[in-house]
Tab-separated table of C-alpha atoms and ligand atoms in Angstrom:
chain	number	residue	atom	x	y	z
A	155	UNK	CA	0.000	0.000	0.000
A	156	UNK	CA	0.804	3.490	-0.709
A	157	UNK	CA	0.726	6.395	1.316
A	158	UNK	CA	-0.514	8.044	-1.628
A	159	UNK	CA	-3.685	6.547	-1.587
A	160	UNK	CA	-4.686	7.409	1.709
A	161	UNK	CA	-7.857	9.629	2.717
A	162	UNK	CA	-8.944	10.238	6.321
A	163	UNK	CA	-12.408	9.866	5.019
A	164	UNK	CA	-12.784	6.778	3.295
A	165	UNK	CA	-10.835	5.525	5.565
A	166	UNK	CA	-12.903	5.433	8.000
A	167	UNK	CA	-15.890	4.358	6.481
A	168	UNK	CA	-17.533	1.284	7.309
A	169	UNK	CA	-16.228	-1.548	5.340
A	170	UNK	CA	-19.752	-2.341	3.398
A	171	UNK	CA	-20.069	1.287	1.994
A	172	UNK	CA	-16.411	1.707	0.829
A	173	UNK	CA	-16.749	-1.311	-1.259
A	174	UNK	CA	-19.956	0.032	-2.924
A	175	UNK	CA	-18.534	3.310	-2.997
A	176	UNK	CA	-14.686	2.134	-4.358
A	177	UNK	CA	-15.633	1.193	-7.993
A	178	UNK	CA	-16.568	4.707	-8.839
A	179	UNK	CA	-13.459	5.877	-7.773
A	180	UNK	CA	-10.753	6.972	-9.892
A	181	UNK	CA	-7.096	7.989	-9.266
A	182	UNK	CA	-6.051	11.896	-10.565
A	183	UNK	CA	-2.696	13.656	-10.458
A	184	UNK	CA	-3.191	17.252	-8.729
A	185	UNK	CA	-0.583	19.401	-10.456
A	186	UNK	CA	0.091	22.636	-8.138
A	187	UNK	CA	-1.885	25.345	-10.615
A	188	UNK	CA	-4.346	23.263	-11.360
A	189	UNK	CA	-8.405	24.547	-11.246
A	190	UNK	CA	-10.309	22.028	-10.226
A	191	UNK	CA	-13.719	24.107	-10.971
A	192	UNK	CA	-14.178	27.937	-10.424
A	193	UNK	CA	-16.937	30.039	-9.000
A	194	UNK	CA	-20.055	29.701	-11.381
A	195	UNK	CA	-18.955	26.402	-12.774
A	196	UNK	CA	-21.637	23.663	-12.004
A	197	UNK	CA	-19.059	20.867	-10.020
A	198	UNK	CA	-19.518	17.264	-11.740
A	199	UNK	CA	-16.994	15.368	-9.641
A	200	UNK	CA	-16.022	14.916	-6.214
A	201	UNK	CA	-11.981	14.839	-5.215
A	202	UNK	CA	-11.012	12.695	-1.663
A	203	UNK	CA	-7.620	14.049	-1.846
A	204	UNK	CA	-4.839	11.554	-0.933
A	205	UNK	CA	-1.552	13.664	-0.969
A	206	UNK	CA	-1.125	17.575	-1.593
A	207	UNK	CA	-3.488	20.485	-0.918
A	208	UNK	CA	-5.941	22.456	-2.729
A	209	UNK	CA	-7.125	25.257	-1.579
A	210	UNK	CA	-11.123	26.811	-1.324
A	211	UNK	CA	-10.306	30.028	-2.739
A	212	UNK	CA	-12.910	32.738	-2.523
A	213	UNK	CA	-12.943	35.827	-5.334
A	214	UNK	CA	-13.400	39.262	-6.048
A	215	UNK	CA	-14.383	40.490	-9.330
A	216	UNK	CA	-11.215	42.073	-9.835
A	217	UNK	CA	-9.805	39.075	-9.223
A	218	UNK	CA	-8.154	39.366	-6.333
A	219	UNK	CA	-8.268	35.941	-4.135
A	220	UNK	CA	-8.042	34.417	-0.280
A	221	UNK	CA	-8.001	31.365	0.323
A	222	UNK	CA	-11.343	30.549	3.045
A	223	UNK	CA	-10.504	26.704	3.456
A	224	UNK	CA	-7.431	24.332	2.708
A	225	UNK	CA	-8.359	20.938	1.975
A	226	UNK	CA	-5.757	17.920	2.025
A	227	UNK	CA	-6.052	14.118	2.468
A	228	UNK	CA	-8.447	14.366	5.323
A	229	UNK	CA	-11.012	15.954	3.134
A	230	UNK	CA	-13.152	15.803	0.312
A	231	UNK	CA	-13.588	18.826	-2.709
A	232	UNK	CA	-16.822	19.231	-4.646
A	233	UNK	CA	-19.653	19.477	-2.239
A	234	UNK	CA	-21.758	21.704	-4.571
A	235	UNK	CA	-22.145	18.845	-6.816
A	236	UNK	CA	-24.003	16.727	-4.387
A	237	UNK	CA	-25.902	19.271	-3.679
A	238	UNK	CA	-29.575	20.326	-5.197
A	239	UNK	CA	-28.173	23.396	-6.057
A	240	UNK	CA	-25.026	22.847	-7.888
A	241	UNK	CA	-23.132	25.859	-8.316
A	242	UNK	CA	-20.340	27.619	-6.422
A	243	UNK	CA	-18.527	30.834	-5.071
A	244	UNK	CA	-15.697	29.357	-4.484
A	245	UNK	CA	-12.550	28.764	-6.780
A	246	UNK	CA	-10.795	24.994	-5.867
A	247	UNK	CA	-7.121	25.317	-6.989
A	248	UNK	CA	-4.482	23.052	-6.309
A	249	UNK	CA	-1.609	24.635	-4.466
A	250	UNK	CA	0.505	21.696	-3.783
A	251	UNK	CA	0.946	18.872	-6.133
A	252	UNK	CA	-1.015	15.550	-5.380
A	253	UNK	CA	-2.988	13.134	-6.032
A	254	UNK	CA	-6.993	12.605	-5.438
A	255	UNK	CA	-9.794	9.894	-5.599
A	256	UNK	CA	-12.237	10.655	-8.010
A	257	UNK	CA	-15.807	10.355	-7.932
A	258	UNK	CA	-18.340	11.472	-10.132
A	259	UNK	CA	-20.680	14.087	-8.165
A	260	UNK	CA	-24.074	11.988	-9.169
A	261	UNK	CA	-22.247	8.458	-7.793
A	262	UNK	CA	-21.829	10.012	-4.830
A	263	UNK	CA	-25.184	11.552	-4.295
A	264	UNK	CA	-26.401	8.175	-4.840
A	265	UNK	CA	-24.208	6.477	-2.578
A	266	UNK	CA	-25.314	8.846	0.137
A	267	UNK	CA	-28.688	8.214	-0.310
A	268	UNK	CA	-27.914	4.371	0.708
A	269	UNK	CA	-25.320	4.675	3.490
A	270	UNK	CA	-26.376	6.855	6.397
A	271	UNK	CA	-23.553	6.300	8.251
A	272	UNK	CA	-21.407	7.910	4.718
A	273	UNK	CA	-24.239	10.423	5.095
A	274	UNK	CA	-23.614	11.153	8.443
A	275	UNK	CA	-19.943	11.347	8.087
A	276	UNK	CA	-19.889	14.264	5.153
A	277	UNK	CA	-22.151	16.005	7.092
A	278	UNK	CA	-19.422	15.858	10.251
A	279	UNK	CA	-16.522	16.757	7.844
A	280	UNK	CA	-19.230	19.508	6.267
A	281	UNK	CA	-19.604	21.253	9.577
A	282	UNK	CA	-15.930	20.955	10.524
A	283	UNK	CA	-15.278	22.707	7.177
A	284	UNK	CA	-18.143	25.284	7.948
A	285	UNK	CA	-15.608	25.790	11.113
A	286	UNK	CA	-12.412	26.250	9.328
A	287	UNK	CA	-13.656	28.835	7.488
A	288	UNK	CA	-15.530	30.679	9.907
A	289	UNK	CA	-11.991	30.707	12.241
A	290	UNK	CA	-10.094	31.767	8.606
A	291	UNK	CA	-12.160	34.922	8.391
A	292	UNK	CA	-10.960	35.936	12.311
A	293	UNK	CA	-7.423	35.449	11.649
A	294	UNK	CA	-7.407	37.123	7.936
A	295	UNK	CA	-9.579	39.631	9.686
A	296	UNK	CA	-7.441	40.473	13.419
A	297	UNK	CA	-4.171	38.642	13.132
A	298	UNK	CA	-0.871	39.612	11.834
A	299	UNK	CA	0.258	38.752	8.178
A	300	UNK	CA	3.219	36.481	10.128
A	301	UNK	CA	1.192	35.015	12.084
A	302	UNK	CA	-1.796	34.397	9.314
A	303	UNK	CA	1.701	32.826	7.055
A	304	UNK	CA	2.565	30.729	10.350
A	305	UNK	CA	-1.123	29.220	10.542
A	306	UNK	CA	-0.895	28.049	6.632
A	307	UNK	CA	2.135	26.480	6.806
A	308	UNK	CA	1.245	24.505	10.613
A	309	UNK	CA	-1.902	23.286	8.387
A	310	UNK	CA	0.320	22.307	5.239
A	311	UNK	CA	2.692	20.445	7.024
A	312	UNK	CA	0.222	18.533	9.106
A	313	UNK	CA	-1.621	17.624	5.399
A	314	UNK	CA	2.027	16.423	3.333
A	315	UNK	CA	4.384	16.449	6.278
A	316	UNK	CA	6.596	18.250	3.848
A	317	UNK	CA	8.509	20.905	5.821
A	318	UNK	CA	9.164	22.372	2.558
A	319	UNK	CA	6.656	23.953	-0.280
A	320	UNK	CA	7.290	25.804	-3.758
A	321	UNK	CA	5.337	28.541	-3.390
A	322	UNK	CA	6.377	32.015	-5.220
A	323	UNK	CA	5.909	35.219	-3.488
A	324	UNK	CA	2.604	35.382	-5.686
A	325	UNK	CA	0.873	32.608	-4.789
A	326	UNK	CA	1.253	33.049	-0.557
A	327	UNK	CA	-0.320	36.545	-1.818
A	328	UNK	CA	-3.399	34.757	-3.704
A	329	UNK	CA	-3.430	32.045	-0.279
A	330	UNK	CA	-3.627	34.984	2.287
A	331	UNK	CA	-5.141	37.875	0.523
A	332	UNK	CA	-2.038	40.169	0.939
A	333	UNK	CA	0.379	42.122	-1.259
A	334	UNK	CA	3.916	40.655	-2.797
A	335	UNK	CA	5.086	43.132	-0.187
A	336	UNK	CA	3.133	41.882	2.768
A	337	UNK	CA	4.214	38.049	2.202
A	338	UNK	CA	7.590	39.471	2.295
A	339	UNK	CA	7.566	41.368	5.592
A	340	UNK	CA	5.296	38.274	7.122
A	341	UNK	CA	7.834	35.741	5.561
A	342	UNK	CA	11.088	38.423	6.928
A	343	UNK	CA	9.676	38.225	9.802
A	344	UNK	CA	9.356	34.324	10.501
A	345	UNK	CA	12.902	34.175	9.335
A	346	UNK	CA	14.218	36.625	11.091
A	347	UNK	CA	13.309	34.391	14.097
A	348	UNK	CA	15.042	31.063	12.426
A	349	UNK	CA	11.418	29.494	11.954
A	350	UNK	CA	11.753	29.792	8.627
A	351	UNK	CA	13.789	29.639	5.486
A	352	UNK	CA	12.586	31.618	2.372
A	353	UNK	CA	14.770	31.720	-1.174
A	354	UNK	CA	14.122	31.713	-4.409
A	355	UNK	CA	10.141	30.649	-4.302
A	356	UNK	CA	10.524	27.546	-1.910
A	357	UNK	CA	9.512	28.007	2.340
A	358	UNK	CA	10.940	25.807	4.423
A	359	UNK	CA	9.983	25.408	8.218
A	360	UNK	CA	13.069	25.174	9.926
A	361	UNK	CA	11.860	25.369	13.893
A	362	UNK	CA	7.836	23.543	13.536
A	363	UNK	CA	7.728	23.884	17.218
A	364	UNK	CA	8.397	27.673	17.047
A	365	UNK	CA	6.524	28.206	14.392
A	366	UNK	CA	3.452	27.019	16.639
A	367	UNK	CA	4.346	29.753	20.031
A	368	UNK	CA	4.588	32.322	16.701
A	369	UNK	CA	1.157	31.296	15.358
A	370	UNK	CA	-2.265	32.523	16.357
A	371	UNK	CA	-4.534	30.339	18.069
A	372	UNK	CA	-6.454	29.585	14.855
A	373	UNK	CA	-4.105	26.926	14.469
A	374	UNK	CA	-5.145	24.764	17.309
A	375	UNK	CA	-8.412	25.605	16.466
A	376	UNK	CA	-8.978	24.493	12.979
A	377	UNK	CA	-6.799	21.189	13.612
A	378	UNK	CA	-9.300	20.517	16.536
A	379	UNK	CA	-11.987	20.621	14.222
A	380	UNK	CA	-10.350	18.231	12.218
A	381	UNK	CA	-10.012	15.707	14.714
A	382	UNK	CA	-13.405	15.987	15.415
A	383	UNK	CA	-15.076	14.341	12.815
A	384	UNK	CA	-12.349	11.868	12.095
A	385	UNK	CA	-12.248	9.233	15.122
A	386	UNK	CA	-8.442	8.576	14.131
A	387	UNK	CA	-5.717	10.283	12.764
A	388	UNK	CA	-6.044	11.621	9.817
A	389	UNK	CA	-2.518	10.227	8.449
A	390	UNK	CA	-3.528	6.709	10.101
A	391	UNK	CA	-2.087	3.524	8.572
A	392	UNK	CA	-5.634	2.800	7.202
A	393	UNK	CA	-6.065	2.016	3.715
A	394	UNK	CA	-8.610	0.731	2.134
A	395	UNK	CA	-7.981	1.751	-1.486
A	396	UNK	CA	-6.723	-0.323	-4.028
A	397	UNK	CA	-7.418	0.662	-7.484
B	161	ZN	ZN1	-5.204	33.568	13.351
């Protein structure tokens, strides 16, 4: 088995559903860059990530972007295709190379229809994500840009356990809603403190633990309500998937 093929979600599902649910499920490379539907677009498919991270970015019509959720292998994109309503504000773009499981959106809705317990768990991870965002808008809103850099990269290296991502100056920007110029004073001053390393469009966390005294509490409080809805790690040895 691969650790590649690992999602906290399907992992834990009950062994009767998966089996149902596995045949639909198809594996997808996750190329940092990539859109995996943008606001407006009606979402046909649903991703379970397995490695890398896409982020839930949210728009203005100039075009400027912040990212309200991050989404890795404990998670699941492409909720507004199960719903009635299938449409979207949000853009999902892939901000660290991966891979996902996936599903066509009207398999799925089907499959939850039969499986309350699969039911039951989306609706968990659902709320959890309803969290996540809700705590993102706080810390964009009242916390400093270092601090708001320091809570992305906790997240990301809980998701990969890379302590290293290629990320230009740009991108951070388009994550966190700031300027070139704020990612550099928030990235300065992280390294200024060693917890950091930034050169030539890669981070690196040198010091994880200081990173987490330098960080906010949103931190704590979005991996919390991860836990939640997952009764085991997220990164847990389970693995169900072999396609
Ligand atoms: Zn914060």
């Amino acid at each position: 088995m691969q650790s590649a093929n690992k999602n906290g979600l399907l992992a834990v599902l009950p062994p009767a559903i998966y089996q149902r649910l596995a045949p639909g499920l198809k594996r997808v490379r996750l190329d940092a860059g990539d859109i995996l539907y943008d606001a407006g677009d009606a979402v046909d498919y649903a991703w379970f990530v397995t490695s890398g991270i896409v982020s839930l970015l949210s728009i203005t019509e100039e075009g400027d972007t912040v990212e309200a959720a991050m989404i890795g292998r404990e998670g699941v994109i492409g909720f507004p295709g199960i719903a009635r309503r299938n449409g979207t504000v949000f853009r999902a773009q892939v901000q660290v190379a991966g891979e996902a499981l996936r599903i066509k959106a009207k398999t799925l809705r089907a499959m939850i229809k039969h499986g309350c317990e699969f039911y039951e768990l989306l609706l968990d991870y659902t709320h959890a994500l309803n969290e996540q965002i809700a705590q993102v808008v706080v810390c964009n809103q009242f916390h400093a840009k270092e601090q708001r850099l320091a809570r992305w990269l906790l997240l990301a290296n809980d998701r990969t356990r890379y302590d290293a991502f290629t990320l230009t100056h740009e991108t951070v920007a388009q994550i966190l809603g700031m300027s070139r110029s704020g990612v550099s004073s928030a990235a300065g001053a992280l390294q200024t403190k060693g917890l950091i390393r930034y050169a030539r469009g890669r981070i690196t966390i040198l010091d994880r633990k200081g990173l987490e005294s330098a960080c906010c509490e949103c931190y704590r409080i979005i991996s919390q309500t991860i836990s939640s809805y997952l009764p085991s790690e997220p990164m847990s040895e389970t693995d169900r998937v072999n396609i």
